[in-house]
PDB file of C-alpha atoms in Angstrom:
ATOM      1  CA  MET A 111      29.857 123.183  45.112  1.00 90.00           C
ATOM      2  CA  LYS A 112      31.982 120.580  43.381  1.00 92.00           C
ATOM      3  CA  TYR A 113      30.845 120.048  39.805  1.00 96.00           C
ATOM      4  CA  GLU A 114      30.731 116.269  39.963  1.00 98.00           C
ATOM      5  CA  TYR A 115      28.490 113.555  38.584  1.00 98.00           C
ATOM      6  CA  LYS A 116      28.438 109.758  38.604  1.00 98.00           C
ATOM      7  CA  ILE A 117      27.198 107.677  35.685  1.00 98.00           C
ATOM      8  CA  LEU A 118      25.623 104.545  37.137  1.00 98.00           C
ATOM      9  CA  GLU A 119      24.614 102.937  33.846  1.00 98.00           C
ATOM     10  CA  LYS A 120      24.646 103.754  30.140  1.00 98.00           C
ATOM     11  CA  THR A 121      22.550 101.700  27.702  1.00 98.00           C
ATOM     12  CA  GLU A 122      22.254 102.018  23.945  1.00 98.00           C
ATOM     13  CA  GLN A 123      18.721 102.752  22.756  1.00 98.00           C
ATOM     14  CA  TYR A 124      19.284 103.374  19.043  1.00 97.00           C
ATOM     15  CA  LYS A 125      22.159 103.436  16.575  1.00 97.00           C
ATOM     16  CA  GLY A 126      21.735 104.872  13.079  1.00 95.00           C
ATOM     17  CA  PHE A 127      22.902 108.201  11.692  1.00 90.00           C
ATOM     18  CA  LEU A 128      22.180 109.383  15.228  1.00 94.00           C
ATOM     19  CA  LYS A 129      23.075 107.464  18.372  1.00 97.00           C
ATOM     20  CA  LEU A 130      20.772 107.570  21.381  1.00 98.00           C
ATOM     21  CA  ASN A 131      21.841 106.367  24.834  1.00 98.00           C
ATOM     22  CA  ARG A 132      19.986 106.255  28.145  1.00 98.00           C
ATOM     23  CA  TYR A 133      21.898 107.267  31.277  1.00 98.00           C
ATOM     24  CA  ARG A 134      21.239 106.542  34.940  1.00 99.00           C
ATOM     25  CA  LEU A 135      23.193 109.076  36.973  1.00 98.00           C
ATOM     26  CA  ARG A 136      23.508 111.243  40.059  1.00 98.00           C
ATOM     27  CA  HIS A 137      25.071 114.712  40.381  1.00 98.00           C
ATOM     28  CA  ARG A 138      26.046 117.182  43.072  1.00 98.00           C
ATOM     29  CA  LEU A 139      23.355 119.595  44.305  1.00 97.00           C
ATOM     30  CA  PHE A 140      23.783 123.339  44.854  1.00 97.00           C
ATOM     31  CA  ALA A 141      22.398 122.917  48.379  1.00 96.00           C
ATOM     32  CA  GLY A 142      24.905 120.158  49.114  1.00 96.00           C
ATOM     33  CA  GLY A 143      24.923 116.391  48.843  1.00 96.00           C
ATOM     34  CA  TRP A 144      23.905 114.292  45.864  1.00 97.00           C
ATOM     35  CA  SER A 145      20.767 114.116  43.754  1.00 98.00           C
ATOM     36  CA  ASP A 146      18.548 111.071  43.695  1.00 98.00           C
ATOM     37  CA  GLU A 147      19.146 108.731  40.770  1.00 98.00           C
ATOM     38  CA  ILE A 148      17.874 110.353  37.578  1.00 98.00           C
ATOM     39  CA  VAL A 149      17.394 109.016  34.052  1.00 98.00           C
ATOM     40  CA  ARG A 150      18.271 111.037  30.964  1.00 98.00           C
ATOM     41  CA  GLU A 151      18.310 110.184  27.258  1.00 98.00           C
ATOM     42  CA  ARG A 152      21.051 111.766  25.180  1.00 98.00           C
ATOM     43  CA  VAL A 153      21.737 112.014  21.464  1.00 96.00           C
ATOM     44  CA  GLU A 154      25.467 111.359  21.425  1.00 94.00           C
ATOM     45  CA  PRO A 155      27.816 114.112  20.282  1.00 88.00           C
ATOM     46  CA  LEU A 156      28.075 115.192  16.689  1.00 91.00           C
ATOM     47  CA  ARG A 157      30.350 118.025  15.646  1.00 95.00           C
ATOM     48  CA  ALA A 158      29.116 120.247  12.865  1.00 97.00           C
ATOM     49  CA  VAL A 159      29.938 123.459  11.039  1.00 98.00           C
ATOM     50  CA  SER A 160      27.690 126.299   9.894  1.00 98.00           C
ATOM     51  CA  VAL A 161      28.888 129.194   7.750  1.00 99.00           C
ATOM     52  CA  LEU A 162      27.342 132.546   6.912  1.00 98.00           C
ATOM     53  CA  LEU A 163      28.468 133.329   3.354  1.00 98.00           C
ATOM     54  CA  TYR A 164      28.855 137.092   2.955  1.00 98.00           C
ATOM     55  CA  ASP A 165      30.075 139.284   0.109  1.00 98.00           C
ATOM     56  CA  PRO A 166      31.132 142.564   1.771  1.00 97.00           C
ATOM     57  CA  GLY A 167      31.718 144.337  -1.541  1.00 96.00           C
ATOM     58  CA  ARG A 168      28.156 143.715  -2.730  1.00 97.00           C
ATOM     59  CA  ASP A 169      26.774 143.640   0.834  1.00 97.00           C
ATOM     60  CA  GLU A 170      24.971 140.396   0.014  1.00 98.00           C
ATOM     61  CA  VAL A 171      24.368 137.152   1.889  1.00 98.00           C
ATOM     62  CA  VAL A 172      24.262 133.738   0.199  1.00 98.00           C
ATOM     63  CA  LEU A 173      21.614 131.513   1.785  1.00 98.00           C
ATOM     64  CA  ILE A 174      20.248 128.077   0.933  1.00 98.00           C
ATOM     65  CA  GLU A 175      16.769 126.547   1.021  1.00 97.00           C
ATOM     66  CA  GLN A 176      16.151 122.837   1.554  1.00 96.00           C
ATOM     67  CA  PHE A 177      13.704 120.347   3.065  1.00 95.00           C
ATOM     68  CA  ARG A 178      14.328 119.684   6.779  1.00 94.00           C
ATOM     69  CA  ILE A 179      12.775 116.732   8.622  1.00 92.00           C
ATOM     70  CA  GLY A 180      12.982 118.599  11.927  1.00 91.00           C
ATOM     71  CA  ALA A 181      10.714 121.332  10.567  1.00 92.00           C
ATOM     72  CA  LEU A 182       7.685 119.139   9.769  1.00 93.00           C
ATOM     73  CA  GLU A 183       5.541 121.112  12.222  1.00 90.00           C
ATOM     74  CA  SER A 184       6.596 124.516  10.873  1.00 84.00           C
ATOM     75  CA  ARG A 185       3.912 127.117  10.259  1.00 81.00           C
ATOM     76  CA  ASP A 186       4.025 126.972   6.465  1.00 84.00           C
ATOM     77  CA  HIS A 187       6.192 124.080   5.248  1.00 90.00           C
ATOM     78  CA  PRO A 188       9.395 122.190   6.167  1.00 94.00           C
ATOM     79  CA  TRP A 189      11.643 123.959   3.636  1.00 95.00           C
ATOM     80  CA  LEU A 190      13.971 126.244   5.574  1.00 95.00           C
ATOM     81  CA  LEU A 191      16.047 129.223   4.502  1.00 96.00           C
ATOM     82  CA  GLU A 192      19.411 128.663   6.165  1.00 97.00           C
ATOM     83  CA  ILE A 193      23.142 129.202   6.125  1.00 98.00           C
ATOM     84  CA  ILE A 194      25.298 126.377   4.766  1.00 98.00           C
ATOM     85  CA  GLY A 195      26.712 123.647   6.975  1.00 97.00           C
ATOM     86  CA  GLY A 196      27.628 120.018   7.483  1.00 95.00           C
ATOM     87  CA  HIS A 197      28.967 117.458   9.928  1.00 96.00           C
ATOM     88  CA  ILE A 198      32.665 117.054  10.673  1.00 97.00           C
ATOM     89  CA  GLY A 199      34.002 113.675   9.580  1.00 92.00           C
ATOM     90  CA  ALA A 200      36.960 111.724  10.918  1.00 92.00           C
ATOM     91  CA  GLY A 201      40.227 113.533  10.247  1.00 94.00           C
ATOM     92  CA  GLU A 202      38.525 116.771   9.157  1.00 96.00           C
ATOM     93  CA  THR A 203      38.915 120.190  10.715  1.00 97.00           C
ATOM     94  CA  PRO A 204      36.001 122.625  11.027  1.00 98.00           C
ATOM     95  CA  GLU A 205      37.722 124.840   8.462  1.00 97.00           C
ATOM     96  CA  ASP A 206      37.968 121.923   6.000  1.00 96.00           C
ATOM     97  CA  VAL A 207      34.245 121.270   6.326  1.00 98.00           C
ATOM     98  CA  ALA A 208      33.348 124.946   5.958  1.00 98.00           C
ATOM     99  CA  ARG A 209      35.156 125.194   2.628  1.00 98.00           C
ATOM    100  CA  ARG A 210      33.841 121.848   1.348  1.00 96.00           C
ATOM    101  CA  GLU A 211      30.217 122.501   2.240  1.00 96.00           C
ATOM    102  CA  SER A 212      30.309 125.974   0.720  1.00 97.00           C
ATOM    103  CA  LEU A 213      31.240 124.456  -2.638  1.00 97.00           C
ATOM    104  CA  GLU A 214      28.836 121.503  -2.367  1.00 95.00           C
ATOM    105  CA  GLU A 215      25.779 123.378  -1.114  1.00 96.00           C
ATOM    106  CA  ALA A 216      26.175 126.830  -2.648  1.00 97.00           C
ATOM    107  CA  GLY A 217      28.813 126.561  -5.373  1.00 96.00           C
ATOM    108  CA  CYS A 218      30.830 129.295  -3.633  1.00 97.00           C
ATOM    109  CA  GLU A 219      34.539 129.341  -2.877  1.00 97.00           C
ATOM    110  CA  ILE A 220      35.371 130.794   0.533  1.00 98.00           C
ATOM    111  CA  LEU A 221      38.041 133.477   0.127  1.00 97.00           C
ATOM    112  CA  GLU A 222      38.459 134.250   3.841  1.00 96.00           C
ATOM    113  CA  LEU A 223      37.074 132.447   6.877  1.00 96.00           C
ATOM    114  CA  LEU A 224      36.365 134.110  10.202  1.00 96.00           C
ATOM    115  CA  PRO A 225      35.327 132.176  13.344  1.00 96.00           C
ATOM    116  CA  ILE A 226      32.225 133.495  15.105  1.00 96.00           C
ATOM    117  CA  GLY A 227      31.967 131.001  17.956  1.00 96.00           C
ATOM    118  CA  GLU A 228      31.293 127.468  19.130  1.00 96.00           C
ATOM    119  CA  PHE A 229      28.217 126.315  21.044  1.00 96.00           C
ATOM    120  CA  LEU A 230      25.965 123.429  22.102  1.00 96.00           C
ATOM    121  CA  VAL A 231      22.693 123.335  20.175  1.00 93.00           C
ATOM    122  CA  THR A 232      20.250 121.643  22.576  1.00 93.00           C
ATOM    123  CA  PRO A 233      22.207 120.591  25.688  1.00 95.00           C
ATOM    124  CA  GLY A 234      19.067 119.319  27.402  1.00 94.00           C
ATOM    125  CA  THR A 235      18.991 116.282  25.100  1.00 94.00           C
ATOM    126  CA  SER A 236      21.989 116.366  22.761  1.00 96.00           C
ATOM    127  CA  GLY A 237      25.769 116.716  22.781  1.00 94.00           C
ATOM    128  CA  GLU A 238      25.854 118.249  19.291  1.00 95.00           C
ATOM    129  CA  ARG A 239      28.344 121.121  19.042  1.00 96.00           C
ATOM    130  CA  ILE A 240      28.373 123.713  16.259  1.00 98.00           C
ATOM    131  CA  HIS A 241      31.392 125.648  14.979  1.00 98.00           C
ATOM    132  CA  LEU A 242      30.013 128.873  13.484  1.00 98.00           C
ATOM    133  CA  PHE A 243      31.914 130.899  10.869  1.00 98.00           C
ATOM    134  CA  CYS A 244      31.518 133.813   8.499  1.00 98.00           C
ATOM    135  CA  GLY A 245      33.004 133.191   5.065  1.00 97.00           C
ATOM    136  CA  ARG A 246      33.860 135.916   2.569  1.00 97.00           C
ATOM    137  CA  VAL A 247      32.668 134.974  -0.921  1.00 98.00           C
ATOM    138  CA  ASP A 248      32.029 136.531  -4.313  1.00 97.00           C
ATOM    139  CA  ALA A 249      28.244 136.442  -4.662  1.00 97.00           C
ATOM    140  CA  ALA A 250      28.155 137.886  -8.180  1.00 96.00           C
ATOM    141  CA  ASN A 251      27.337 134.564  -9.833  1.00 92.00           C
ATOM    142  CA  ALA A 252      25.850 132.687  -6.867  1.00 95.00           C
ATOM    143  CA  GLY A 253      22.615 130.835  -7.492  1.00 95.00           C
ATOM    144  CA  GLY A 254      21.164 127.638  -8.899  1.00 95.00           C
ATOM    145  CA  ILE A 255      20.435 124.184  -7.496  1.00 94.00           C
ATOM    146  CA  HIS A 256      23.156 122.311  -5.622  1.00 93.00           C
ATOM    147  CA  GLY A 257      23.763 119.358  -3.295  1.00 88.00           C
ATOM    148  CA  ILE A 258      25.087 115.798  -3.348  1.00 89.00           C
ATOM    149  CA  ASP A 259      22.762 113.351  -5.122  1.00 85.00           C
ATOM    150  CA  ASP A 260      23.981 110.370  -3.078  1.00 85.00           C
ATOM    151  CA  GLU A 261      22.942 112.202   0.091  1.00 84.00           C
ATOM    152  CA  GLY A 262      19.503 113.092  -1.265  1.00 86.00           C
ATOM    153  CA  GLU A 263      20.263 116.805  -1.190  1.00 89.00           C
ATOM    154  CA  ASP A 264      18.156 119.255  -3.203  1.00 94.00           C
ATOM    155  CA  ILE A 265      19.398 122.724  -2.315  1.00 96.00           C
ATOM    156  CA  ARG A 266      18.381 126.038  -3.854  1.00 97.00           C
ATOM    157  CA  VAL A 267      20.667 129.042  -3.447  1.00 98.00           C
ATOM    158  CA  GLU A 268      19.150 132.433  -2.709  1.00 98.00           C
ATOM    159  CA  VAL A 269      21.140 135.676  -2.593  1.00 98.00           C
ATOM    160  CA  LEU A 270      19.740 138.530  -0.506  1.00 98.00           C
ATOM    161  CA  ARG A 271      20.941 141.990   0.391  1.00 98.00           C
ATOM    162  CA  ALA A 272      22.281 141.890   3.929  1.00 98.00           C
ATOM    163  CA  ASP A 273      19.527 144.111   5.320  1.00 97.00           C
ATOM    164  CA  GLU A 274      16.888 141.897   3.676  1.00 97.00           C
ATOM    165  CA  ALA A 275      18.444 138.750   5.155  1.00 97.00           C
ATOM    166  CA  ILE A 276      18.572 140.286   8.630  1.00 97.00           C
ATOM    167  CA  ALA A 277      14.916 141.340   8.308  1.00 96.00           C
ATOM    168  CA  GLU A 278      13.951 137.737   7.504  1.00 94.00           C
ATOM    169  CA  ILE A 279      14.795 136.826  11.122  1.00 93.00           C
ATOM    170  CA  TYR A 280      11.963 139.020  12.370  1.00 90.00           C
ATOM    171  CA  ASP A 281       9.590 137.999   9.580  1.00 88.00           C
ATOM    172  CA  GLY A 282      10.042 134.369  10.668  1.00 86.00           C
ATOM    173  CA  ARG A 283      11.368 133.059   7.370  1.00 89.00           C
ATOM    174  CA  ILE A 284      14.776 132.357   8.910  1.00 93.00           C
ATOM    175  CA  ASN A 285      14.076 130.445  12.118  1.00 91.00           C
ATOM    176  CA  SER A 286      16.959 128.040  12.690  1.00 93.00           C
ATOM    177  CA  THR A 287      19.432 128.664  15.504  1.00 95.00           C
ATOM    178  CA  THR A 288      22.566 129.005  13.387  1.00 97.00           C
ATOM    179  CA  GLY A 289      20.950 131.322  10.851  1.00 97.00           C
ATOM    180  CA  ILE A 290      19.551 133.635  13.507  1.00 97.00           C
ATOM    181  CA  MET A 291      22.827 133.769  15.456  1.00 97.00           C
ATOM    182  CA  ALA A 292      24.945 134.369  12.357  1.00 98.00           C
ATOM    183  CA  LEU A 293      22.741 137.130  10.963  1.00 98.00           C
ATOM    184  CA  GLN A 294      22.483 138.892  14.317  1.00 97.00           C
ATOM    185  CA  TRP A 295      26.285 138.729  14.489  1.00 97.00           C
ATOM    186  CA  LEU A 296      26.410 140.214  10.974  1.00 97.00           C
ATOM    187  CA  ALA A 297      24.106 143.036  12.033  1.00 97.00           C
ATOM    188  CA  LEU A 298      26.592 143.927  14.789  1.00 96.00           C
ATOM    189  CA  HIS A 299      29.765 143.632  12.698  1.00 95.00           C
ATOM    190  CA  ARG A 300      28.632 144.425   9.156  1.00 95.00           C
ATOM    191  CA  ASP A 301      30.271 147.851   8.895  1.00 93.00           C
ATOM    192  CA  ARG A 302      33.655 146.541  10.055  1.00 92.00           C
ATOM    193  CA  LEU A 303      33.419 143.560   7.694  1.00 93.00           C
ATOM    194  CA  ARG A 304      32.809 145.924   4.778  1.00 92.00           C
ATOM    195  CA  GLU A 305      36.014 147.741   5.698  1.00 90.00           C
ATOM    196  CA  GLY A 306      37.905 144.430   5.596  1.00 85.00           C
ATOM    197  CA  PHE A 307      37.639 140.963   7.115  1.00 81.00           C
ATOM    198  CA  SER A 308      41.077 141.432   8.696  1.00 70.00           C
ATOM    199  CA  ARG A 309      39.585 144.078  10.998  1.00 66.00           C
ATOM    200  CA  LEU A 310      37.787 141.257  12.806  1.00 68.00           C
ATOM    201  CA  SER A 311      40.595 138.687  12.742  1.00 55.00           C
ATOM    202  CA  GLY A 312      41.079 137.085  16.123  1.00 45.00           C
ATOM    203  CA  PHE A 313      37.476 137.877  17.078  1.00 44.00           C
TER     204      PHE A 313
END
């Protein structure tokens, strides 16, 4: 099968922080030929960064808690325990954003930065792409309330032992995609990270 599609029409539905467009399109079928005309709505691409902050010497993870509009229907409340992150602006690299957001949201300087991977978050409706990293930090003095006032951020830092943070996945306290992926990755690579971040360079 040829992986082909034809966009017949694209119309803007909403433009704010997010941009929503409606597409009329057709695409090739596995059985041959073309699909009927279909309509899909798409949140236009945003590029973002998420970073797991880890202190291998202390075997501790630096997490943040903040209110999230997308979690209004959560079991308990819409404050999520997460890893740090932010959107990539014009002229920025993912690495630039990782270091900036670590300082803004957690007050931590990243000493080494290791790429974990890059992925689409919800490709059924959105083009948002996440660059996921692990950042080595000194968690000895991590804590407090952080965030940018102009952006309405109110972020509390929480430091957990790595095994406690990993357990929070299964307890349901950490239930966002990036946090789950990053901590499962840490569970697989924790011993090698404690021997030295360079052992995983080029991962």
